[in-house]
Each structure stands twice: as structure tokens, then as C-alpha cells.
Amino acid sequence: MNDHAGRGDSYDLDRGERKEFGSGREAVEPGEAAGGKAGFFPFSEVMMIITTVKLKGREDKRLEIAQTIRGIADQVRQCKGCVGVNCYQDMEDKNVFYNVQEWRSSEELDGLLKSKLFAALLGLETILTEPPQIDHLYRKGE
């Protein structure tokens, strides 16, 4: 299971408040069927696809990173299939940011992954201290 499914402290850049990272919702990894059965992942049983992008930036570029990911998030919210986008800053390491997106379908998410918006997010790499970490979680319908 992905580390992002756990808990941790973060700072919600959109709302200006401290937040416990992780929703406590059940997440399913690709290749694992709903109900814990192995095999082909049944997208028909998925309610949401949650994509997290972890960015660790240089200390002197924190403000630039925060402004950029918030600006991109505002545009991503307008994309077809986007249920929501939130931006967080890690409470323990202020140089770490998370962009968390929720999508209705893999096709709609694929549209973003091939877009100029996503390229702009990854374009921050020149001011990061490590490559962006991208993870996809799949949440079962309730």
C-alpha cells in the first residue's frame, strides 16, 4: 500500500490551515480488485482515482513552488472529470509540497497527464531537489 494512504501532518495551502494528511478512506492498489481479490483491476467498481504529486523543492524557491502549484490547481479544477484538487505543504519539511487530485475516470485523468498543465507541474523540476513522485490510488465505491 502507498505511504500517502497513511496519516501525517500537512498545511493546506488553499485554506491556510493545518490538516491531517490522509483521509482514512479505503484505497486499492492497481492490480488488486475491490474486496481484496487479486487480478485485473475492475474500474467499474472504482469511485475515484486519487493522484498525488509530491514535490521537494529548494528552500529559496518555496514561495515560487507554492504559487505555481496553486495556480495550476485552479486550472486543473476546471478540467472535465476533475472532482477536486488540493495543495498541501508538509509541516515537518516545509520544502515538501503535495498536489492531490481526485478524478472520476482513468480516461479523464489520462487527458490531464498528457496536457500542458501537467507538463508545467513537472516543469518545476529545475527548482526541485529530487524528481517529482507521482502516485495513483484507487478508491472503491461505497
Tab-separated table of C-alpha atoms in Angstrom:
chain	number	residue	atom	x	y	z
A	1	MET	CA	0.000	0.000	0.000
A	2	ASN	CA	1.209	3.501	-0.754
A	3	ASP	CA	2.620	5.693	2.028
A	4	HIS	CA	0.253	8.510	1.060
A	5	ALA	CA	-2.688	6.417	2.234
A	6	GLY	CA	-1.408	6.827	5.795
A	7	ARG	CA	-1.515	9.817	8.075
A	8	GLY	CA	0.799	12.753	8.564
A	9	ASP	CA	0.689	16.480	9.196
A	10	SER	CA	0.430	18.956	6.364
A	11	TYR	CA	-0.535	22.555	5.788
A	12	ASP	CA	-3.423	23.152	3.376
A	13	LEU	CA	-2.156	25.892	1.055
A	14	ASP	CA	-5.633	26.535	-0.345
A	15	ARG	CA	-7.327	27.036	3.006
A	16	GLY	CA	-4.407	28.248	5.114
A	17	GLU	CA	-4.909	25.618	7.803
A	18	ARG	CA	-3.191	22.618	9.322
A	19	LYS	CA	-4.620	19.313	8.181
A	20	GLU	CA	-4.013	15.666	8.891
A	21	PHE	CA	-2.856	14.185	5.577
A	22	GLY	CA	-4.750	11.071	4.584
A	23	SER	CA	-8.460	10.604	4.552
A	24	GLY	CA	-8.763	7.212	6.183
A	25	ARG	CA	-10.705	6.078	3.101
A	26	GLU	CA	-10.020	2.623	1.816
A	27	ALA	CA	-7.696	2.724	-1.168
A	28	VAL	CA	-6.980	-0.092	-3.586
A	29	GLU	CA	-3.732	-0.527	-5.485
A	30	PRO	CA	-3.713	-1.203	-9.237
A	31	GLY	CA	-3.992	-4.923	-9.922
A	32	GLU	CA	-5.960	-5.510	-6.726
A	33	ALA	CA	-9.684	-5.934	-7.146
A	34	ALA	CA	-12.164	-4.355	-4.793
A	35	GLY	CA	-12.718	-6.640	-1.841
A	36	GLY	CA	-9.035	-7.633	-1.754
A	37	LYS	CA	-9.189	-10.162	-4.604
A	38	ALA	CA	-6.179	-10.294	-6.884
A	39	GLY	CA	-6.479	-9.899	-10.625
A	40	PHE	CA	-7.374	-7.279	-13.195
A	41	PHE	CA	-8.423	-4.044	-11.528
A	42	PRO	CA	-12.163	-3.592	-12.118
A	43	PHE	CA	-12.552	0.098	-12.953
A	44	SER	CA	-16.314	-0.395	-12.872
A	45	GLU	CA	-16.035	-0.674	-9.086
A	46	VAL	CA	-13.890	2.448	-8.667
A	47	MET	CA	-15.487	5.603	-7.389
A	48	MET	CA	-12.407	7.841	-7.584
A	49	ILE	CA	-8.852	7.884	-8.813
A	50	ILE	CA	-6.635	9.881	-6.489
A	51	THR	CA	-3.364	11.176	-7.893
A	52	THR	CA	-0.710	12.630	-5.614
A	53	VAL	CA	2.294	14.550	-6.829
A	54	LYS	CA	4.998	15.077	-4.201
A	55	LEU	CA	7.422	17.906	-4.897
A	56	LYS	CA	10.506	18.593	-2.780
A	57	GLY	CA	11.922	21.991	-3.627
A	58	ARG	CA	14.862	24.147	-2.797
A	59	GLU	CA	14.350	26.272	0.309
A	60	ASP	CA	14.909	29.519	-1.612
A	61	LYS	CA	12.173	28.537	-4.124
A	62	ARG	CA	9.377	27.606	-1.679
A	63	LEU	CA	7.194	30.609	-2.493
A	64	GLU	CA	7.580	30.079	-6.246
A	65	ILE	CA	6.644	26.399	-5.921
A	66	ALA	CA	3.609	27.156	-3.733
A	67	GLN	CA	2.353	29.857	-6.106
A	68	THR	CA	2.875	27.666	-9.163
A	69	ILE	CA	1.100	24.579	-7.823
A	70	ARG	CA	-1.822	26.685	-6.561
A	71	GLY	CA	-2.148	28.377	-9.957
A	72	ILE	CA	-2.038	25.047	-11.764
A	73	ALA	CA	-4.570	23.596	-9.296
A	74	ASP	CA	-7.016	26.411	-10.105
A	75	GLN	CA	-6.831	25.460	-13.794
A	76	VAL	CA	-6.989	21.689	-13.189
A	77	ARG	CA	-10.228	22.169	-11.213
A	78	GLN	CA	-11.830	23.288	-14.492
A	79	CYS	CA	-10.840	20.090	-16.350
A	80	LYS	CA	-13.517	17.592	-17.326
A	81	GLY	CA	-13.626	14.738	-14.832
A	82	CYS	CA	-11.758	16.547	-12.056
A	83	VAL	CA	-13.632	16.135	-8.790
A	84	GLY	CA	-11.195	18.227	-6.758
A	85	VAL	CA	-7.634	19.405	-6.290
A	86	ASN	CA	-5.873	20.368	-3.060
A	87	CYS	CA	-2.357	21.611	-2.405
A	88	TYR	CA	-0.514	20.879	0.826
A	89	GLN	CA	2.792	21.780	2.426
A	90	ASP	CA	4.424	19.272	4.776
A	91	MET	CA	4.516	20.511	8.394
A	92	GLU	CA	7.821	18.804	9.214
A	93	ASP	CA	9.675	19.646	5.997
A	94	LYS	CA	8.474	22.989	4.639
A	95	ASN	CA	10.233	22.262	1.329
A	96	VAL	CA	7.831	19.392	0.542
A	97	PHE	CA	4.558	20.063	-1.262
A	98	TYR	CA	1.733	17.754	-2.299
A	99	ASN	CA	-0.728	18.256	-5.135
A	100	VAL	CA	-3.644	15.864	-4.582
A	101	GLN	CA	-6.215	15.409	-7.341
A	102	GLU	CA	-9.411	13.340	-7.481
A	103	TRP	CA	-10.697	12.082	-10.832
A	104	ARG	CA	-13.862	10.282	-11.969
A	105	SER	CA	-12.170	8.076	-14.574
A	106	SER	CA	-8.791	6.959	-15.851
A	107	GLU	CA	-9.603	8.384	-19.299
A	108	GLU	CA	-10.171	11.852	-17.862
A	109	LEU	CA	-7.011	11.598	-15.759
A	110	ASP	CA	-5.056	10.497	-18.845
A	111	GLY	CA	-6.199	13.695	-20.542
A	112	LEU	CA	-4.552	15.730	-17.798
A	113	LEU	CA	-1.385	13.621	-17.758
A	114	LYS	CA	-0.893	14.435	-21.462
A	115	SER	CA	-1.716	18.136	-21.056
A	116	LYS	CA	0.377	21.293	-20.898
A	117	LEU	CA	-0.883	21.830	-17.334
A	118	PHE	CA	0.711	18.613	-16.118
A	119	ALA	CA	3.861	19.396	-18.105
A	120	ALA	CA	4.002	22.752	-16.289
A	121	LEU	CA	3.751	20.976	-12.932
A	122	LEU	CA	6.586	18.637	-13.869
A	123	GLY	CA	8.467	21.632	-15.288
A	124	LEU	CA	9.149	22.703	-11.715
A	125	GLU	CA	11.837	20.011	-11.724
A	126	THR	CA	14.547	22.639	-12.308
A	127	ILE	CA	13.922	24.065	-8.824
A	128	LEU	CA	13.354	20.747	-7.051
A	129	THR	CA	15.925	18.824	-5.036
A	130	GLU	CA	14.602	15.445	-6.202
A	131	PRO	CA	12.379	14.223	-9.042
A	132	PRO	CA	8.609	14.589	-8.548
A	133	GLN	CA	6.976	11.491	-7.067
A	134	ILE	CA	3.651	10.614	-8.695
A	135	ASP	CA	1.321	8.017	-7.186
A	136	HIS	CA	-2.160	6.869	-8.168
A	137	LEU	CA	-4.579	5.405	-5.627
A	138	TYR	CA	-7.930	3.881	-6.467
A	139	ARG	CA	-10.841	4.209	-4.063
A	140	LYS	CA	-13.698	1.704	-4.133
A	141	GLY	CA	-17.296	2.803	-4.423
A	142	GLU	CA	-19.106	2.939	-1.122
